[in-house]
XYZ file of C-alpha atoms in Angstrom:
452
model
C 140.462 -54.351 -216.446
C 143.492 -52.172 -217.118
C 145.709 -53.637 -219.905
C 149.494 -54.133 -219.147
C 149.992 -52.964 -223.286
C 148.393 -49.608 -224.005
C 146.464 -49.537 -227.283
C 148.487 -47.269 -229.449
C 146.283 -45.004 -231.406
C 147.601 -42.181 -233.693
C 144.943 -39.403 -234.760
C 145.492 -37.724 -237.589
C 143.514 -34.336 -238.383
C 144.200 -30.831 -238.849
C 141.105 -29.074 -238.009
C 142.279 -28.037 -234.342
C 138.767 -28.147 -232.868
C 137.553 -31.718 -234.582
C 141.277 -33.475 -233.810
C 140.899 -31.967 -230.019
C 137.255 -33.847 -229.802
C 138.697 -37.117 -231.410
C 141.523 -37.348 -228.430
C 139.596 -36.204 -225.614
C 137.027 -38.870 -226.343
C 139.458 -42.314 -227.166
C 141.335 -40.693 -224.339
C 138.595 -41.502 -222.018
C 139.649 -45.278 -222.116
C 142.198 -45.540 -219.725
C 143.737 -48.983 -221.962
C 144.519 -46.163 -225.074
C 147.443 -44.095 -225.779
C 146.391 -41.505 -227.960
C 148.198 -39.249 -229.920
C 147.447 -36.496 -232.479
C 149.606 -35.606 -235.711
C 148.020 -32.580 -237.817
C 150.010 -33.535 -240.929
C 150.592 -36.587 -242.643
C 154.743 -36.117 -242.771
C 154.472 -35.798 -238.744
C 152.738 -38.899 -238.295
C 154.720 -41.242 -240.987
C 157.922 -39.676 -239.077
C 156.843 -41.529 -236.146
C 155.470 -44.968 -237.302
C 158.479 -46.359 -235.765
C 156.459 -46.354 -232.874
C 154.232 -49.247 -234.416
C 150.587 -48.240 -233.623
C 147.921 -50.594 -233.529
C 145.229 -47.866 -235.033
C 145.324 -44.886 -237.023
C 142.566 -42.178 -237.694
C 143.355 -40.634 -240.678
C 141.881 -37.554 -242.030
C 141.078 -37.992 -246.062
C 142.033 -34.324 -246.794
C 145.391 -33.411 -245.365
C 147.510 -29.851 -245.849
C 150.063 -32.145 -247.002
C 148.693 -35.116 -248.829
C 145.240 -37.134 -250.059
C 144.294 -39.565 -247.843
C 144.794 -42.348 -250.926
C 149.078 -41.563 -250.204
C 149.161 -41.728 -246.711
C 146.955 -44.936 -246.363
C 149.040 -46.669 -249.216
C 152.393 -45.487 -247.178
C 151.051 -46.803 -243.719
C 150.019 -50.398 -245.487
C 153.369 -51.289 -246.704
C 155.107 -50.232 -243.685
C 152.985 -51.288 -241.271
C 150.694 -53.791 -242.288
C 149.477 -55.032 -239.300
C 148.128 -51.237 -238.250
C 144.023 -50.583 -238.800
C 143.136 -47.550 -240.578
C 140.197 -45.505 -240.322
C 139.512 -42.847 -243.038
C 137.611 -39.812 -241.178
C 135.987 -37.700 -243.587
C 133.721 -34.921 -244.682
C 133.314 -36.143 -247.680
C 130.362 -38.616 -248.657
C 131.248 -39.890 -251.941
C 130.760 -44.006 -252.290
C 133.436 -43.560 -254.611
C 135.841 -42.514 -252.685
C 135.028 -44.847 -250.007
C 135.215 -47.985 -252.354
C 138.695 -46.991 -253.313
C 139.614 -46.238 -249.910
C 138.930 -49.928 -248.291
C 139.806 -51.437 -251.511
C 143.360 -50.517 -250.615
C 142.926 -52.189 -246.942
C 141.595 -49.042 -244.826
C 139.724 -51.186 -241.693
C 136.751 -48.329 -242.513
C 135.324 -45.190 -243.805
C 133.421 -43.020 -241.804
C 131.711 -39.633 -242.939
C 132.146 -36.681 -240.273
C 128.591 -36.406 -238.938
C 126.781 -36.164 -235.436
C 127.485 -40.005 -235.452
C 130.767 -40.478 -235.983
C 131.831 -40.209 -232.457
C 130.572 -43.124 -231.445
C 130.490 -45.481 -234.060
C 134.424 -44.519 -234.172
C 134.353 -45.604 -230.175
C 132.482 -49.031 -231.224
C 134.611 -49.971 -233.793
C 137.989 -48.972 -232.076
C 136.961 -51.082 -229.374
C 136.133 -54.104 -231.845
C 140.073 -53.279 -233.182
C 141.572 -52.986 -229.626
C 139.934 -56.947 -228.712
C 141.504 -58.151 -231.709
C 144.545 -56.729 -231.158
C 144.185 -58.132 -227.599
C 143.366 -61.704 -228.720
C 146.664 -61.610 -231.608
C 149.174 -60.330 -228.428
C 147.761 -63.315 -226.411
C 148.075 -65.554 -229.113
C 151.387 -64.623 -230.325
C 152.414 -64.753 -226.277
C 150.857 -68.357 -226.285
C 153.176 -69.709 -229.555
C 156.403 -68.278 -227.770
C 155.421 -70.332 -224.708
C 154.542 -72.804 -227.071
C 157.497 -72.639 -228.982
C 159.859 -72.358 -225.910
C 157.810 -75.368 -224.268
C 159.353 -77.375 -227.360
C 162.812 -76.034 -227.715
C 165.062 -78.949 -228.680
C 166.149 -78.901 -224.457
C 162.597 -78.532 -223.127
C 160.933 -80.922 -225.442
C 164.046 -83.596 -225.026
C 165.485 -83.226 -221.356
C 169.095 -84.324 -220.791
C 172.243 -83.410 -220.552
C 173.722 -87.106 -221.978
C 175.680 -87.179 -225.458
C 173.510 -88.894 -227.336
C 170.510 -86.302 -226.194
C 172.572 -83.735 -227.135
C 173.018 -84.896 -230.500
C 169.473 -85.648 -230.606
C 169.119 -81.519 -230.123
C 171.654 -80.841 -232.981
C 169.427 -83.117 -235.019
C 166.112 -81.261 -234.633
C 167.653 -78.046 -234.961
C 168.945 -79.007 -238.131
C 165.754 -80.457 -239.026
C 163.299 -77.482 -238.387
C 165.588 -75.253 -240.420
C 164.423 -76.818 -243.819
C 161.008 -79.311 -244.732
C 163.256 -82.964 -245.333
C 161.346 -85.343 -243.807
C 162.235 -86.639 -240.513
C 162.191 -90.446 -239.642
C 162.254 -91.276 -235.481
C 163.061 -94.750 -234.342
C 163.239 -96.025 -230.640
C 161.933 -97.857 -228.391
C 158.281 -97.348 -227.246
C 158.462 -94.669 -224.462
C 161.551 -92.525 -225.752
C 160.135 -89.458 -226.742
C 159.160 -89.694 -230.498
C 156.458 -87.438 -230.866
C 158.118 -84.614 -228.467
C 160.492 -85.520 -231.115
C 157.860 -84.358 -233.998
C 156.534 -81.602 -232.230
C 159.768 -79.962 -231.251
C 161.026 -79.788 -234.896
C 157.370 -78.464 -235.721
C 157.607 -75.873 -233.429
C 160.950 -74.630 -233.837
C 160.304 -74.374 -238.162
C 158.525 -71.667 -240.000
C 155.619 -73.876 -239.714
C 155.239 -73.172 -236.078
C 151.762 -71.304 -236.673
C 150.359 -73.832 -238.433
C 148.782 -77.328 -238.071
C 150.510 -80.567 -236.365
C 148.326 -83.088 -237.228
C 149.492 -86.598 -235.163
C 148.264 -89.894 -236.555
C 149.059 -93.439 -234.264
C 148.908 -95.728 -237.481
C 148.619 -98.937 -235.204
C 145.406 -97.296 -233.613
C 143.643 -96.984 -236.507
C 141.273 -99.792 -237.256
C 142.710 -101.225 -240.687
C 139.760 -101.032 -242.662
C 139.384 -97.052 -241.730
C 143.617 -96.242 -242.263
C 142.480 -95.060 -245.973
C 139.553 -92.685 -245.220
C 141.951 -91.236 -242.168
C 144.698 -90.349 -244.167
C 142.897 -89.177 -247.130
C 139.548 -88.279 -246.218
C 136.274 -89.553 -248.172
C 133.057 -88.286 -249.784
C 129.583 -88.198 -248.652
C 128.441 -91.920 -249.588
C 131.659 -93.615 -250.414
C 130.909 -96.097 -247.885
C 128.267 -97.182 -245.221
C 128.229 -94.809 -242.025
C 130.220 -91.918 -244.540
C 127.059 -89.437 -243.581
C 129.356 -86.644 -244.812
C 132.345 -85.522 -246.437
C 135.803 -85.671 -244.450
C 138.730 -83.677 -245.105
C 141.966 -86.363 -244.038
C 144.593 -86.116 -242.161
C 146.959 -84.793 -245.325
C 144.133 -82.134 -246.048
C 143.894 -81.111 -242.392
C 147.517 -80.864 -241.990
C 148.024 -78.550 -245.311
C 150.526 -75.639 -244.604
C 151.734 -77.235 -241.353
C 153.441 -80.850 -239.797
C 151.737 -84.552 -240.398
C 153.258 -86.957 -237.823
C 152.711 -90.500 -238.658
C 153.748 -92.501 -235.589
C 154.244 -96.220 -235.775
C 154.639 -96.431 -239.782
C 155.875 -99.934 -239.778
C 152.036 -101.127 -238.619
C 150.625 -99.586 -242.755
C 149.175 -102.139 -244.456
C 150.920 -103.030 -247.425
C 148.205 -102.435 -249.400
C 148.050 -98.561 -248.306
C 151.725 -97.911 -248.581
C 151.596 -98.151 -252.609
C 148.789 -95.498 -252.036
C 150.623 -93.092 -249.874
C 153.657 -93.155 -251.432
C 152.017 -92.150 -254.912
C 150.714 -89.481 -252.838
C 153.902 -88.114 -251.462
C 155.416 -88.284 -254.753
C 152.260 -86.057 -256.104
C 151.395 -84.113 -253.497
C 147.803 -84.437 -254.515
C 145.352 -86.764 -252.437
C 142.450 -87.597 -253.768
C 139.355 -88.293 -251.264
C 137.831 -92.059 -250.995
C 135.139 -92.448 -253.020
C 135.865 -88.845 -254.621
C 137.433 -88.356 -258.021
C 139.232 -84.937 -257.360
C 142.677 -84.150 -257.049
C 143.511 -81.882 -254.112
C 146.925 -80.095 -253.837
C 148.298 -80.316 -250.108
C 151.619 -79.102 -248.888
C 152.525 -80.901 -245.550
C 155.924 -81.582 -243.672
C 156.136 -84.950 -242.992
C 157.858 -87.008 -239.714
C 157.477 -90.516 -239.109
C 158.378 -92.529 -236.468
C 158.252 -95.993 -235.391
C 159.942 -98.450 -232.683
C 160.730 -100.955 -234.718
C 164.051 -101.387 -237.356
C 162.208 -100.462 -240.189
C 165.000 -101.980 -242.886
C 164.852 -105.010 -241.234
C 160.467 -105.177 -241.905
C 161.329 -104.050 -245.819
C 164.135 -106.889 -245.823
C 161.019 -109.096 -244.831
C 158.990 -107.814 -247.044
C 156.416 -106.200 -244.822
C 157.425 -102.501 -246.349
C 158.138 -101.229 -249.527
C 161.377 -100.559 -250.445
C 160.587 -97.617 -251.945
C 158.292 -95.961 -249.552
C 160.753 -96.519 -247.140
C 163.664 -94.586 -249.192
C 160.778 -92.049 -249.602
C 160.335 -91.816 -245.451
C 164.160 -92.003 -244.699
C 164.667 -87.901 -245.049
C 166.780 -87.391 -242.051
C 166.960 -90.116 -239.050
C 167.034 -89.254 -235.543
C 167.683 -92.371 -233.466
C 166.525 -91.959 -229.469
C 168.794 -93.647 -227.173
C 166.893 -95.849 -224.208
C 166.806 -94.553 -221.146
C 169.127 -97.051 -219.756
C 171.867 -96.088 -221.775
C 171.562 -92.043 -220.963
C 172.806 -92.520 -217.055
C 172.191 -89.665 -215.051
C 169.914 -88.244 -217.192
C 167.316 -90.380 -215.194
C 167.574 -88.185 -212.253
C 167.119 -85.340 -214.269
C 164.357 -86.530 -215.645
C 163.071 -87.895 -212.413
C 163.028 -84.604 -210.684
C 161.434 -82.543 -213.365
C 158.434 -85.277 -213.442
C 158.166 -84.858 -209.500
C 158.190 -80.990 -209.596
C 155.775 -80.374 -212.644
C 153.593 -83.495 -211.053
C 153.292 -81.737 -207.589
C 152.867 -78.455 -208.614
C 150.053 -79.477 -210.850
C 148.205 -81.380 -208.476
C 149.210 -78.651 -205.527
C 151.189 -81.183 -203.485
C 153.768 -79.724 -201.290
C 157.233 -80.313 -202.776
C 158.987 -83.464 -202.694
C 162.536 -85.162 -203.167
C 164.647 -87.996 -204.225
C 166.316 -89.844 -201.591
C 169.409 -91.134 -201.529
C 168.081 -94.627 -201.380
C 165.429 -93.548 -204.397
C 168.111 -91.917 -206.810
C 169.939 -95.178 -205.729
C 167.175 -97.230 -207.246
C 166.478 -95.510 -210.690
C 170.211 -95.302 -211.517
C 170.060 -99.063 -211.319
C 166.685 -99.525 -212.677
C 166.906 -100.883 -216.587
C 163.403 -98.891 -217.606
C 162.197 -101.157 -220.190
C 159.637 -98.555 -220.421
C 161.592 -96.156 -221.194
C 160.834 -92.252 -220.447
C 157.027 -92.802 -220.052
C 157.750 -95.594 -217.314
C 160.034 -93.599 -215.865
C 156.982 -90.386 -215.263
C 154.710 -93.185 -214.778
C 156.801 -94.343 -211.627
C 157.876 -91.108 -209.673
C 154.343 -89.636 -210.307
C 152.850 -92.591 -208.474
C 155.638 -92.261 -205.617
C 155.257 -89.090 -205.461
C 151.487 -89.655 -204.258
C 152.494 -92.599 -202.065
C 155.278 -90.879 -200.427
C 153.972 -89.721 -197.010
C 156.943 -87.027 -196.591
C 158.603 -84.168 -198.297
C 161.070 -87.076 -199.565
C 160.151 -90.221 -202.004
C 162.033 -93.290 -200.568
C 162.893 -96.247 -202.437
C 159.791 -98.081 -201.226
C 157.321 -95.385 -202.874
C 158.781 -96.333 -206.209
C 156.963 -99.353 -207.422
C 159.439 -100.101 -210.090
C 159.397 -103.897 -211.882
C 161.295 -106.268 -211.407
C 163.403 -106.908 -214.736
C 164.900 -110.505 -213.700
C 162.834 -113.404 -215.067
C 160.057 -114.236 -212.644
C 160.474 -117.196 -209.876
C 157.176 -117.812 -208.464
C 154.207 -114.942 -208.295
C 155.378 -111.748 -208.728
C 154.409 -108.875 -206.580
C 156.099 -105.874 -208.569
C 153.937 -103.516 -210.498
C 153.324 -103.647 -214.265
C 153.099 -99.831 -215.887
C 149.262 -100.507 -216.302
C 149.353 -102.180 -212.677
C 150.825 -98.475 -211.729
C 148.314 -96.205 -214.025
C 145.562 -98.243 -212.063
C 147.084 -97.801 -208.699
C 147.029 -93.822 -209.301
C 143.766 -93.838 -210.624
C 142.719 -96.377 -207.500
C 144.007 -94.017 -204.979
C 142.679 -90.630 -206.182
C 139.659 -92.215 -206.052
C 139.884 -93.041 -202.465
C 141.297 -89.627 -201.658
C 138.037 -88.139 -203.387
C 135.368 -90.357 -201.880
C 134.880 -91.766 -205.338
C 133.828 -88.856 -207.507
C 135.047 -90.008 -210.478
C 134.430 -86.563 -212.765
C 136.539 -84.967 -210.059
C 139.430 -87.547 -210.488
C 138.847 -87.404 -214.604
C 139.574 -83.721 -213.973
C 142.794 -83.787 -211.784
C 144.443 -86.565 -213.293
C 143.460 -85.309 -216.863
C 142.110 -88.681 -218.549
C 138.669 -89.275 -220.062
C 135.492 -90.569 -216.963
C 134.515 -93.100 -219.688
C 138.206 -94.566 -219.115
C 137.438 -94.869 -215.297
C 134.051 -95.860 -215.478
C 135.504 -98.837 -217.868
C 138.073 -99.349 -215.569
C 135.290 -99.774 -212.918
C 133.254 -101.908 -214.810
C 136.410 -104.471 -215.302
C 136.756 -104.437 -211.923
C 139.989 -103.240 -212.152
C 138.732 -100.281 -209.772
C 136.327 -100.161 -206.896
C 134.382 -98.055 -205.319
C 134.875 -97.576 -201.318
């Protein structure tokens, strides 16, 4: 397959016959541009052009190869070199990779095609960094303070100033708001707008962490420092060294661990459970949690200091409710990305649905809100949702049996009528709606689901 990016190769010899054999046979892959130089001057003039691969001759009119390879390096140090030469001294080969040429190869009846082998081996790397680098922009643009945190309401903008002020230095971060708001698009969109972007995010959900286990997650243990510890484990601190650790739901640490963690904030060292080694980590940190944190230290279910230590910079996220319009926004991006995903035809908001959520409180905030239009938009048997497809709860105190929807009444309901729509094959519903079998097969085994 033709790439869209030609492989830039420069060759550099100035034996006329041996440089004319070198581009006729890289020239044969229709994915490289090749070009020759015959003097070193001629091809430094033109490393503007940013090549991925050189082939430099060692013994040039106009310089050693030692010169020109220690010229290319520092300007371009992303460019493979090849030495080409006629000379076989291991000396002079050492020295040669030593100061970062890719390889050395001697001008015999071989070289052709070992130099085809290993170019190739250069051009698939070279493939795989362009694809990666293409999949952090998308990544990065995916998380943009506007992408990551739709809405055009005042307090969401502010929200945007806030994490673009954020990823421009390492202060910690501290989220609050409700459950559903958006805290960990939060987290990642200041990760992935800082100069950490190419490194970890590491996310930990403190209040989903069996208590006994919070210690060993966070800071990893040795091989036999408890029963079932088979092995070593890096933590979460170790694993997220160089990059973002997001600690969602801080208020639900144990008292016990939060004199531990803070002493290992303050040092930056964590040492393992049952280990006695110091290890050096270097982590931004965000936390988040919906509850008033201040008011669980004035309790004295947080530590004063560890809390000061956490503050760094808040970002409070408004509740849905108060954001108005924003919910149709929201609403309509949820409907698009759901039916595009799943390869449903379009579908819109009437006026008797966009009615509905502008009146609708959302206790559940921005994950009730996706968890409601995604179901409608599967009930809806037109190209418009109407108010009945949106099986929103009822937020007035209950007067006899209710029959509105809780959100887990709604995940079940979607999960209840892919199933039907599939004849039951619950690997292919896993697969389309994205969530583990062993979650439906559980689900089926509570009776929650059934089988037609």
């Amino acid at each position: 397959m033709t790439s869209s990016i030609p492989f830039k190769i420069f060759v550099v010899e100035d034996n006329k016959w041996y440089g004319e054999l070198l581009l006729h046979r890289l020239g044969q892959n229709p994915d490289y541009s090749v070009h020759r130089f015959t003097t070193a001057r001629a091809c430094l003039d033109q490393l503007g052009e940013q090549p991925d691969l050189i082939t430099l001759d060692y013994s040039l009119p106009d310089s050693k190869g030692e010169q020109v390879l220690r010229q290319i390096r520092e300007r371009l140090p992303a460019t493979e070199v090849i030495v080409i030469s006629g000379q076989e001294d291991v000396t002079t080969a050492v020295s040669m990779l030593r100061q970062g040429a890719y390889d050395y190869l001697v001008k015999d009846e071989n070289t052709l095609d070992r130099l085809w082998n290993i170019v190739g081996k250069v051009s698939e790397q070279a493939s795989l960094r362009r694809e990666n680098n293409r999949l952090r922009q998308q990544i990065g643009a995916r998380y943009s303070p506007g992408q990551a945190i739709l809405g055009e309401h005042a307090s969401v903008q502010q929200v945007h100033s806030l994490i673009a002020k954020a990823a421009r230095t390492t202060i910690t971060v501290s989220v609050s708001g409700e459950t559903g708001t958006g805290k960990e698009l939060v987290a990642k969109a200041i990760h992935f707008q800082s100069g950490r972007a190419n490194q970890p995010f590491v996310a930990v959900n403190m209040a989903a962490i069996p208590r006994e286990l919070v210690e060993s997650e966070l800071f990893g243990h040795e091989k036999g420092a408890f029963t079932g510890a088979v092995a070593r484990r890096v933590g979460r601190l170790e694993e997220a060294n160089r990059g973002t650790l997001f600690l969602d739901e801080i208020a639900d640490l144990d008292l016990s661990l939060q004199a531990k963690l803070l002493r290992v904030l303050q040092e930056r060292e964590v040492t393992r459970v049952g280990g006695n080694q110091s290890v050096a980590f270097d982590v931004r940190l965000i936390v988040a949690t919906h509850r008033d944190l201040l008011a669980q230290v004035q309790a004295g279910r947080f530590r004063e200091d560890l809390y000061y230590r956490l503050l760094g910079l808040p970002v409070a996220l408004p509740p849905l409710r108060q954001r108005g319009n924003d919910v149709l926004l929201l609403a309509e991006a949820f409907v698009g990305d759901f039916c595009a995903l799943n390869n449903l035809p379009p579908r819109q908001l009437s006026d008797g649905a966009r009615s509905l959520l502008l009146s609708h409180p959302f206790p559940g905030n921005v994950r009730e809100l996706k968890a409601v239009v995604e179901l409608a938009a599967v009930l809806a048997d037109g190209e418009q949702i109407q108010a009945a497809d949106l099986p929103l709860r009822d937020s007035r105190p209950a007067v006899g049996a209710g029959s509105q929807l809780s959100l887990r009444d709604q995940t079940t309901a979607i999960v209840q009528h892919c199933l039907d729509e599939m004849g039951g094959d619950v690997l292919a519903v896993a697969a389309k709606l994205r969530i583990g079998k062993s979650t439906i097969y559980r689900m089926l085994q509570q009776r929650e689901l059934h089988l037609a």
